[in-house]
PDB file of N, CA and C in Angstrom:
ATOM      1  N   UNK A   1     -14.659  46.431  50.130  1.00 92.00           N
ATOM      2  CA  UNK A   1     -14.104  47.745  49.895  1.00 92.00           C
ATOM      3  C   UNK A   1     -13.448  47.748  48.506  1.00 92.00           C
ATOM      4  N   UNK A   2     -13.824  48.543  47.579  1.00 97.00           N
ATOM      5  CA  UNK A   2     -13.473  48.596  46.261  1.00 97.00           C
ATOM      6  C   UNK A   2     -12.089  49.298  46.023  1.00 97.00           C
ATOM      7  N   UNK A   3     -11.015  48.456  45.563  1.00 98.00           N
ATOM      8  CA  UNK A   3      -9.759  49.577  45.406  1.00 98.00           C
ATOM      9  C   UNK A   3      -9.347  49.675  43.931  1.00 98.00           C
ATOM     10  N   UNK A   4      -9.096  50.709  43.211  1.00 98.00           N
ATOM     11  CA  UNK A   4      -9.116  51.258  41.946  1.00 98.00           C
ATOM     12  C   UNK A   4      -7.581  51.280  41.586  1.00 98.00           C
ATOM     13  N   UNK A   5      -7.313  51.243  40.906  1.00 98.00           N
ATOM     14  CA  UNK A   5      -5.602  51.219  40.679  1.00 98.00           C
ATOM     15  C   UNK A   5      -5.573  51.927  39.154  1.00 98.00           C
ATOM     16  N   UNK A   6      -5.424  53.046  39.069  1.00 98.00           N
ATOM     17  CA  UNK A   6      -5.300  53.709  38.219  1.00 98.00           C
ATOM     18  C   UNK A   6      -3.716  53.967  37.541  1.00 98.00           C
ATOM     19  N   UNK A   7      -3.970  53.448  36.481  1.00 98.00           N
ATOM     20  CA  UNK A   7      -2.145  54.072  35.618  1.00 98.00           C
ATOM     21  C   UNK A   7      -2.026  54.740  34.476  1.00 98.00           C
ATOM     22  N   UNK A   8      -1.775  55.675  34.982  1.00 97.00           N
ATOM     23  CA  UNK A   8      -1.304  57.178  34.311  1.00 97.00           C
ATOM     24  C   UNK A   8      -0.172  57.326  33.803  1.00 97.00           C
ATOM     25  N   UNK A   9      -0.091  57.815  32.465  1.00 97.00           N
ATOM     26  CA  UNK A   9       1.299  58.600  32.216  1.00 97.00           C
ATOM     27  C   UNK A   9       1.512  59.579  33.281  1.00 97.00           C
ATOM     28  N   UNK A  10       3.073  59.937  33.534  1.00 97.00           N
ATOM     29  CA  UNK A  10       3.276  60.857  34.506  1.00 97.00           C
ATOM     30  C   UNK A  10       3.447  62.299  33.768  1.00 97.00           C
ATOM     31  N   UNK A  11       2.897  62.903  34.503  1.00 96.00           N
ATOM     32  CA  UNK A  11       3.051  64.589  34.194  1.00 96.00           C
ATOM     33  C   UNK A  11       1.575  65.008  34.525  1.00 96.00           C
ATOM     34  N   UNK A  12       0.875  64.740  34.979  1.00 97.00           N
ATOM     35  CA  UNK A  12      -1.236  64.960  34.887  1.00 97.00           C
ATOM     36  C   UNK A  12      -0.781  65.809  36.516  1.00 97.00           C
ATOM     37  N   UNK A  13      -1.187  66.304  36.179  1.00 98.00           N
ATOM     38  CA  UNK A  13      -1.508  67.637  37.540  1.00 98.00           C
ATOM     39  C   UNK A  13      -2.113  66.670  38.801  1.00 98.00           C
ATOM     40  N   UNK A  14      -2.611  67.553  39.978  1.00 98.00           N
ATOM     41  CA  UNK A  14      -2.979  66.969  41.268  1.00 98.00           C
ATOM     42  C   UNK A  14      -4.429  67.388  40.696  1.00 98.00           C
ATOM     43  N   UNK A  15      -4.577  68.312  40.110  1.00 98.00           N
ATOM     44  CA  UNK A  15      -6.051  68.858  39.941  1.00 98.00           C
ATOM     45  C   UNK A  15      -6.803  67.758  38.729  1.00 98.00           C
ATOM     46  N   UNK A  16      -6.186  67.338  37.789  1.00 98.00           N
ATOM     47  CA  UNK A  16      -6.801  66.381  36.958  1.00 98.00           C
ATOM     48  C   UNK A  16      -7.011  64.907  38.281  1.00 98.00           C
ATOM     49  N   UNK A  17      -6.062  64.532  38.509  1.00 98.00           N
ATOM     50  CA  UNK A  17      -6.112  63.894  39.567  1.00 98.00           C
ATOM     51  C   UNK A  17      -7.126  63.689  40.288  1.00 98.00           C
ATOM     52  N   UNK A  18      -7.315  64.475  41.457  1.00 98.00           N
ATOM     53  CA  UNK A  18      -8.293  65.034  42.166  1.00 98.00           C
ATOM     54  C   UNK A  18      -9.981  64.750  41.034  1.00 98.00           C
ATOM     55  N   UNK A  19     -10.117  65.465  39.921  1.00 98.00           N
ATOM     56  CA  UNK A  19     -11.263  65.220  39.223  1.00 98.00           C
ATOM     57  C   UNK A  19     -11.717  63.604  39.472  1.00 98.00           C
ATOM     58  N   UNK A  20     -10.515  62.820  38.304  1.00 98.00           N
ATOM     59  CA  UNK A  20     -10.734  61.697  37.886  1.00 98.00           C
ATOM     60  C   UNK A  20     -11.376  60.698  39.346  1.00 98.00           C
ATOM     61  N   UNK A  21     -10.186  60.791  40.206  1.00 98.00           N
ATOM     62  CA  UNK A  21     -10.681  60.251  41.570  1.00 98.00           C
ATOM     63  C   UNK A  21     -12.007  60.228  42.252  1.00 98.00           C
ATOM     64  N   UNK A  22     -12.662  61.852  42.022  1.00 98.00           N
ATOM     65  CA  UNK A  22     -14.013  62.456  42.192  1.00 98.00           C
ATOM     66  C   UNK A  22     -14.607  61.588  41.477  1.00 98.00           C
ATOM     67  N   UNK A  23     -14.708  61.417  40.353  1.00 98.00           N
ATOM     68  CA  UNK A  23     -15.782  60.719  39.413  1.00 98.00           C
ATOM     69  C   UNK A  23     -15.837  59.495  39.367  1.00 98.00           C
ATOM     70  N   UNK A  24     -14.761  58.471  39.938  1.00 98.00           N
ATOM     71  CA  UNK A  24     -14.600  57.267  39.997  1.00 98.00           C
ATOM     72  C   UNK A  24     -14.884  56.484  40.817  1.00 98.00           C
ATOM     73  N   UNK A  25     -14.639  57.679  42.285  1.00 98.00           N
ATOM     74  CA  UNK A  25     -15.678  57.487  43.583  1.00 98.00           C
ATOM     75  C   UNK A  25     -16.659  57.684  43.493  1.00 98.00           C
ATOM     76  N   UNK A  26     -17.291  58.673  43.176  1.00 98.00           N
ATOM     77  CA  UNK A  26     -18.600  58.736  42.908  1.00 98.00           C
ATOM     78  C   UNK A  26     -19.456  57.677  42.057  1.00 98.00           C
ATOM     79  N   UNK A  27     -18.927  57.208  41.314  1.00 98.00           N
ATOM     80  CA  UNK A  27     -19.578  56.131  40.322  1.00 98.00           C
ATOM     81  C   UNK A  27     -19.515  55.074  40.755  1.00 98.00           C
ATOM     82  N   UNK A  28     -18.468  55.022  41.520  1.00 98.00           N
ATOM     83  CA  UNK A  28     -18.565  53.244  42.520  1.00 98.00           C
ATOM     84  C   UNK A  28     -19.148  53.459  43.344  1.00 98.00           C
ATOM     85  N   UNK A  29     -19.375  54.154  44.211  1.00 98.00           N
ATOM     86  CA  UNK A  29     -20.275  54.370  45.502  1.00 98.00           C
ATOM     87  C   UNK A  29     -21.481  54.591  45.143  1.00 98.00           C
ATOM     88  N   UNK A  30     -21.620  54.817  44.171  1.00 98.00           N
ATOM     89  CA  UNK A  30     -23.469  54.819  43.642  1.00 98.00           C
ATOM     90  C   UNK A  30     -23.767  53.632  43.023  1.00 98.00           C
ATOM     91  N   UNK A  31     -23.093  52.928  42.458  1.00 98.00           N
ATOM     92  CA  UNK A  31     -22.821  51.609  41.275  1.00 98.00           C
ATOM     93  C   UNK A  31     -23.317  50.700  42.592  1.00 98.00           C
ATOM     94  N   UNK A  32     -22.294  50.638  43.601  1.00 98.00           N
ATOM     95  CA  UNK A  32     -22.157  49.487  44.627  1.00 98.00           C
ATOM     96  C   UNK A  32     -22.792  49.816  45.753  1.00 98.00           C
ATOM     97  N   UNK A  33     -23.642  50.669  46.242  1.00 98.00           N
ATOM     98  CA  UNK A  33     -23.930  51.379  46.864  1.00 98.00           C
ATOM     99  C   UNK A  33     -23.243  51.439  48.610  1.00 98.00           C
ATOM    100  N   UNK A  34     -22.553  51.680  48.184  1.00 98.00           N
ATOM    101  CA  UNK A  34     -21.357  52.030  49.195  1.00 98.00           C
ATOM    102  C   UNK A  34     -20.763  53.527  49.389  1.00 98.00           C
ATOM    103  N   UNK A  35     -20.319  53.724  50.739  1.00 98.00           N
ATOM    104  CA  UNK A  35     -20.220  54.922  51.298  1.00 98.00           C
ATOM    105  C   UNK A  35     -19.100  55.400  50.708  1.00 98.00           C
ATOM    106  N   UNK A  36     -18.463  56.645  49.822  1.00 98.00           N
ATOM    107  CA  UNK A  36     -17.570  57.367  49.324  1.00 98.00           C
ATOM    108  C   UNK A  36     -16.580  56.708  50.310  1.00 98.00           C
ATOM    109  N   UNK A  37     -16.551  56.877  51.624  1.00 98.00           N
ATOM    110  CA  UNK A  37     -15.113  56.745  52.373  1.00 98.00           C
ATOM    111  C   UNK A  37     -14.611  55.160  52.172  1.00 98.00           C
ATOM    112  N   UNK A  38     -15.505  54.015  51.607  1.00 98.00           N
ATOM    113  CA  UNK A  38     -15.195  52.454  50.926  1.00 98.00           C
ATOM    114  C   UNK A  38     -14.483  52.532  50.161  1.00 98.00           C
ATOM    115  N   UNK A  39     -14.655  53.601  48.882  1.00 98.00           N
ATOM    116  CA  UNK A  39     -13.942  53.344  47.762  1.00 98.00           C
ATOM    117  C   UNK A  39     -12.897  54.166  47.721  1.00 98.00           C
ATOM    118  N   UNK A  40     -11.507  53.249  47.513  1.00 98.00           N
ATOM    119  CA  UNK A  40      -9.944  53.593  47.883  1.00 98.00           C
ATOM    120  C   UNK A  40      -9.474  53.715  46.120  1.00 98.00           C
ATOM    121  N   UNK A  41      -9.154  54.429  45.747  1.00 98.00           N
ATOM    122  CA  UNK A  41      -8.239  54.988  44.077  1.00 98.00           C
ATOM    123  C   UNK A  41      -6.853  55.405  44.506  1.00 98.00           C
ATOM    124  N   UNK A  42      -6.063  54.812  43.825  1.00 98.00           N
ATOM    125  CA  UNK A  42      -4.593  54.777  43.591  1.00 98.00           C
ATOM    126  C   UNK A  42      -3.986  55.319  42.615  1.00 98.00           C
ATOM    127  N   UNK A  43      -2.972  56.389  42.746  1.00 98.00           N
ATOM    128  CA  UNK A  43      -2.583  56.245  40.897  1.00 98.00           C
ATOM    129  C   UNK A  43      -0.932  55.509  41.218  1.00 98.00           C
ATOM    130  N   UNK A  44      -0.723  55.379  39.527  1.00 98.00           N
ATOM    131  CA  UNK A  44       0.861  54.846  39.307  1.00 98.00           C
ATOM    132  C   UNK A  44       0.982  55.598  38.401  1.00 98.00           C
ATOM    133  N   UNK A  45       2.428  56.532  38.694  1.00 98.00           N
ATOM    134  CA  UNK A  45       2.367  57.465  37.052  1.00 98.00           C
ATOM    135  C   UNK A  45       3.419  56.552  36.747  1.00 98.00           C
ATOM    136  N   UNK A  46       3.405  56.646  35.374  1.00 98.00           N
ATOM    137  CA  UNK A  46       4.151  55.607  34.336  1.00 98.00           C
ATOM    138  C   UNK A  46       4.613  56.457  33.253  1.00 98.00           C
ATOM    139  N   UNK A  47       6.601  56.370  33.650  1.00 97.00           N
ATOM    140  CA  UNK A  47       7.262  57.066  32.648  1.00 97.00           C
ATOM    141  C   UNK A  47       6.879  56.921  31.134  1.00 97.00           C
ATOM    142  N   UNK A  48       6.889  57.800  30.387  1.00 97.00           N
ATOM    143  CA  UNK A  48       6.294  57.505  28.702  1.00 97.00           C
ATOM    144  C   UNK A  48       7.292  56.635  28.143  1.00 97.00           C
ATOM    145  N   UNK A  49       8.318  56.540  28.606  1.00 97.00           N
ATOM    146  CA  UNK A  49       9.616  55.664  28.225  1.00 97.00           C
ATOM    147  C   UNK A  49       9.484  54.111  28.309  1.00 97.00           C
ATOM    148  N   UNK A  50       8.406  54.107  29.670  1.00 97.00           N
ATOM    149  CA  UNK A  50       8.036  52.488  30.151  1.00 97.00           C
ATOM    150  C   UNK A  50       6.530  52.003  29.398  1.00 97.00           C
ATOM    151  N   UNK A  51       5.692  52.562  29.313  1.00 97.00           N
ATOM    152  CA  UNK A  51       4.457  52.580  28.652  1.00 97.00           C
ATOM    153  C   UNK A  51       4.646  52.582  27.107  1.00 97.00           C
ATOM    154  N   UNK A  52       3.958  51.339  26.727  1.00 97.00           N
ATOM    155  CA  UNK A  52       3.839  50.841  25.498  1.00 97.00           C
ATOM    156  C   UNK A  52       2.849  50.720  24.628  1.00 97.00           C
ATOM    157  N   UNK A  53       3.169  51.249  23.080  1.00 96.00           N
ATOM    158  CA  UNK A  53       1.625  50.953  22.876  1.00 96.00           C
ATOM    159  C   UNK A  53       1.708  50.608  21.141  1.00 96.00           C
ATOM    160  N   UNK A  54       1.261  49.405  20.848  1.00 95.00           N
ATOM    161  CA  UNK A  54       2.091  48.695  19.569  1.00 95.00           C
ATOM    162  C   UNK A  54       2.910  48.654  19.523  1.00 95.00           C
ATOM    163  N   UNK A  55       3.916  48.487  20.144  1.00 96.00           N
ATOM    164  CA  UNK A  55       5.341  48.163  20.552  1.00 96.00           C
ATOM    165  C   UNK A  55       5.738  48.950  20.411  1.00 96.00           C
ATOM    166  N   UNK A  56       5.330  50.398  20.498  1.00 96.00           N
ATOM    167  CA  UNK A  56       6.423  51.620  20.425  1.00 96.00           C
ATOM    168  C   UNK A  56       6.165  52.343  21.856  1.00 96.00           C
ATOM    169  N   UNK A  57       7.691  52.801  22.563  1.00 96.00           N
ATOM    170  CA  UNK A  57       7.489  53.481  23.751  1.00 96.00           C
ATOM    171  C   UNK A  57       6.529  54.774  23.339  1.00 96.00           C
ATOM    172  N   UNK A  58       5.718  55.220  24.165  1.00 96.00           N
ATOM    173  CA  UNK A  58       4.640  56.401  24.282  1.00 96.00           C
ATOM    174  C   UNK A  58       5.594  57.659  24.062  1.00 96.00           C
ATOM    175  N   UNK A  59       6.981  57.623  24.718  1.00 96.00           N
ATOM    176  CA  UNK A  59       7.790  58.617  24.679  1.00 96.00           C
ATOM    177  C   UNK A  59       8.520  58.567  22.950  1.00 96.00           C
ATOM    178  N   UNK A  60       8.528  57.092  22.006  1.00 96.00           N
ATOM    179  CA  UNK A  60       9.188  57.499  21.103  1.00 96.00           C
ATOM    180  C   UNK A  60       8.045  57.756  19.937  1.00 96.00           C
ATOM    181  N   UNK A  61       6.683  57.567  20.422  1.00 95.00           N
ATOM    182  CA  UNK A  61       5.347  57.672  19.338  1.00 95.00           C
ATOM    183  C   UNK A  61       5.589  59.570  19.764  1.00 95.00           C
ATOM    184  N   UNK A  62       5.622  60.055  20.569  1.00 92.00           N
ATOM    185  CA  UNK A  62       5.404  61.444  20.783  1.00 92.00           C
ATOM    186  C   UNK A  62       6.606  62.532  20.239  1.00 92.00           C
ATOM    187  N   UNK A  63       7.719  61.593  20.317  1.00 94.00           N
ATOM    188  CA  UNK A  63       8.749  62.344  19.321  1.00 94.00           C
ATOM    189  C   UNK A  63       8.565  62.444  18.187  1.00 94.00           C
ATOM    190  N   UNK A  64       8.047  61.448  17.372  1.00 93.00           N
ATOM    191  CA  UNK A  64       7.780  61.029  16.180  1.00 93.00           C
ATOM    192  C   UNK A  64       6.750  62.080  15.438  1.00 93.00           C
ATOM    193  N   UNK A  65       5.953  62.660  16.512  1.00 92.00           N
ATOM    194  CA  UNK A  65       4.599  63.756  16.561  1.00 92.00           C
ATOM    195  C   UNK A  65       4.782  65.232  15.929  1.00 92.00           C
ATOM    196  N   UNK A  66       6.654  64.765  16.672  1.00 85.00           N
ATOM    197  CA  UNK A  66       7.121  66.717  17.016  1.00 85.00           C
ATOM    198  C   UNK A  66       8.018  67.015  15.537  1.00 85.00           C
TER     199      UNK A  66
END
């Protein structure tokens, strides 16, 4: 049973959500050929404050933007 662990910045809607999940199941269950109800997707939303990226928080690269 394939489980997906997805990590997201937080703020993404239920409806982006919902998509990404759609397409990720779908692509593993055709990939592995396994039944949609096998493949289990998770998200973790991840404050921009905690998420890093070249050593700058995501939240202080986006101030930097404004």
């Amino acid at each position: 049973m394939p489980f997906v662990n997805i990590r997201i910045l937080k703020g993404h809607s239920k409806q982006r959500k919902d998509e990404i999940s759609r397409r990720v199941t779908e692509t593993i269950a055709e990939v592995a050929q396994l039944p949609k109800e096998a493949v289990w997707v998770v998200f973790e939303d991840v404050e921009a404050e905690d998420w890093y990226v070249g050593g700058d928080s995501v939240a202080d690269i986006k101030a930097k933007r404004s």
